[in-house]
Amino acid sequence: MKRAGLLLAISLIVASCATMQPQGQELVARAVQAMGGAETLAGVKTLSVKGTVRQWEPEQSMVPGGEMRFACESTFEAVSDVGTNATRIDWVRNFAYPAPRTFTFSEIVTPDAGYVAGIDSNGRTKQSLDSNPPAHAMSGLRLATSQRELRRGSSLLSLEMLKNPDRVSSAGAVTVGGVSYPAVDYRAGDQTMTVLFDPATGLPARIRTLDYDNIWGDVTYDLVLADWKAMDGLRVATSRKYELNGRTVIDIKITDGKVNAPIAAERLTIPAAFKTGAPKPATGPVPYQWVIRRQFIGTYLDSDAPSYDTRATSGLRLEERAPGVQHVVGGSHHSLIVEMRDYLIVFDAPVSDGHSKWVLNAARTKYPGKPVRFLVLTHHHMDHAGGVRAFAAQGATIIVGQGAGEHFRRVLAAPFKRNPDLGARDLTATPIAEVGDKRLFNDGTREVGAYVIENPHATGLMIGYVADARLGFVTDIWSPGAGPLPDKLNPNLAALVTGVKKAGISPARFAGGTARWPTMRRSRRSKGNSSSRGTDHGPGLRSQRSARADCRTGAPGPP
Ligand SMILES: [Zn+2]
């Protein structure tokens, strides 16, 4: 009897072991083995890869909530030195959006500084503009983001995890697409990555971070690894796709890889002039999605304030365009605050809720006792609407173009626990009003309009108009300063001219929703120009002159 009981106990233990899945560090060890073994991985001193990248931006779609915009197609060559943890990537990036152009540049990322040689963005910083040839030190935000993504994509991540068992913990099983993956959490700095393993091969299949997206709130951001191939004894995932909330936004193909090819030291060296004073990697709430995805479309402003260049300006500020009309400038994106008798109207909520809180605070100080009753969003793109929640939270009605209502209802219903600028709350009761054709706000003191115009940039896009000031507000379809005036109007400018005519309005000037540095200088010349506000006699001479200046840079001027 005794013996039978012992056998039963042993068989129960054996049975439970047989059904037990590998967990935690066992999963990591299995992955290391599947990638070539600890010895092979530890023998990697340098890694050189070539490949191609395609990117899509979901929040620059033509239709609100519609198909993602194809943004960019690139080739790259990356070299990494394992000992110094330095990586260089040489890029040729062919952008399709917002305008076709090619940027050829190099990035060097080291543990304590980042560097960009060449022009990588239309949103250039002062340091990039001042340097000849163009170059700049990465902001701390970009450096932290680059480091996170290099670590996530590294073929040696599993080895790093194996060496740091105290930072690895079991994450149980994570189900994606109906498949259950055993997973671990790996803590690196203040970041946690969840690594999901292929139950069949043991290889890492998906590496997840929980990010904040300024439109969709709390999102998953996954690197999906596939098509493993042996390269000099190391198994490398040659297909790497990034999924944002389940949609593929980056598709990387590794076409070539070499282990331990020599790398000349100077290729990984940041020039002293840029290394000195270069920001350290940012910690805390890094806006990873903003930093990553503004680079998709070649418009990232590489600064430690996401919406303005800390080396060029002291920050956001108000400029009065007409009595009771403040243009929020100093940043990459602008809003317009219009004073009514008892309340305020704000056009656009760019970048983030942090940016919006600055605007709300400035509006409160400038116009005490007048709440922002209406937020007019010219269009749904992430750079102009990413601060919508802060306005909704303080009770504004959101005014959107035809077809965008349902999109913004879903946006405001999305959870946003990871929003660094605004505490989680229920915004589902926020009033949202769609504008079919035009919406006029008239309280007997002044008339302000929002007009939907047909255009190639975004369906339902609206322009604003303050009638007494003959001041328009336009975003994205007018790009003054982007180059010499074309012989004929480009489709965006033509759309604006047609839209203004159709609306029956007669703007003498436009305030822009996006910074174009040369135009900002022009705008400043007309600062405080009281004659530019509408009078019975129409715009003053100086206003006409400033309108002509705008025409030279592509503005339609008065129709
Ligand atoms: Zn846009």
Coordinates of C-alpha atoms in Angstrom, one line a residue, residues 451-457 461-465 472-480 489-505 507 509-512 550 554-559:
Y451 CA -15.8 76.2 -43.9
V452 CA -15.3 72.7 -45.3
I453 CA -13.4 72.8 -48.5
E454 CA -12.7 70.1 -51.1
N455 CA -9.0 69.4 -51.2
P456 CA -6.4 66.6 -51.8
H457 CA -5.1 66.6 -48.2
L461 CA -10.8 69.7 -44.0
M462 CA -11.9 73.1 -42.8
I463 CA -10.5 76.6 -43.0
G464 CA -11.3 79.2 -40.4
Y465 CA -12.3 82.8 -41.0
G472 CA -8.2 83.2 -42.5
F473 CA -6.8 80.2 -40.7
V474 CA -5.4 77.4 -42.9
T475 CA -3.5 74.2 -42.2
D476 CA -1.5 72.0 -44.5
I477 CA -3.0 72.7 -47.9
W478 CA -1.0 76.0 -47.9
S479 CA 2.7 75.5 -47.5
P480 CA 4.2 78.9 -47.7
L489 CA -0.9 76.6 -58.4
N490 CA -0.4 73.2 -57.0
P491 CA -3.5 71.1 -56.3
N492 CA -3.6 72.2 -52.6
L493 CA -3.3 75.9 -53.4
A494 CA -5.9 75.6 -56.1
A495 CA -8.2 73.9 -53.7
L496 CA -7.8 76.7 -51.2
V497 CA -8.5 79.4 -53.8
T498 CA -11.5 77.5 -55.0
G499 CA -12.7 76.9 -51.5
V500 CA -12.4 80.5 -50.5
K501 CA -14.3 81.6 -53.5
K502 CA -17.0 79.0 -52.9
A503 CA -17.3 80.1 -49.3
G504 CA -17.8 83.7 -50.4
I505 CA -15.3 85.0 -47.9
P507 CA -9.5 86.9 -46.4
R509 CA -4.4 87.3 -44.8
F510 CA -4.0 83.8 -43.5
A511 CA -2.6 82.6 -40.2
G512 CA -1.1 79.2 -40.7
D550 CA 2.5 85.8 -49.0
G554 CA 2.6 80.5 -52.6
A555 CA -0.4 81.9 -50.7
P556 CA -3.4 82.6 -52.8
G557 CA -3.9 86.1 -51.2
P558 CA -7.2 87.8 -51.5
P559 CA -9.3 86.0 -54.1

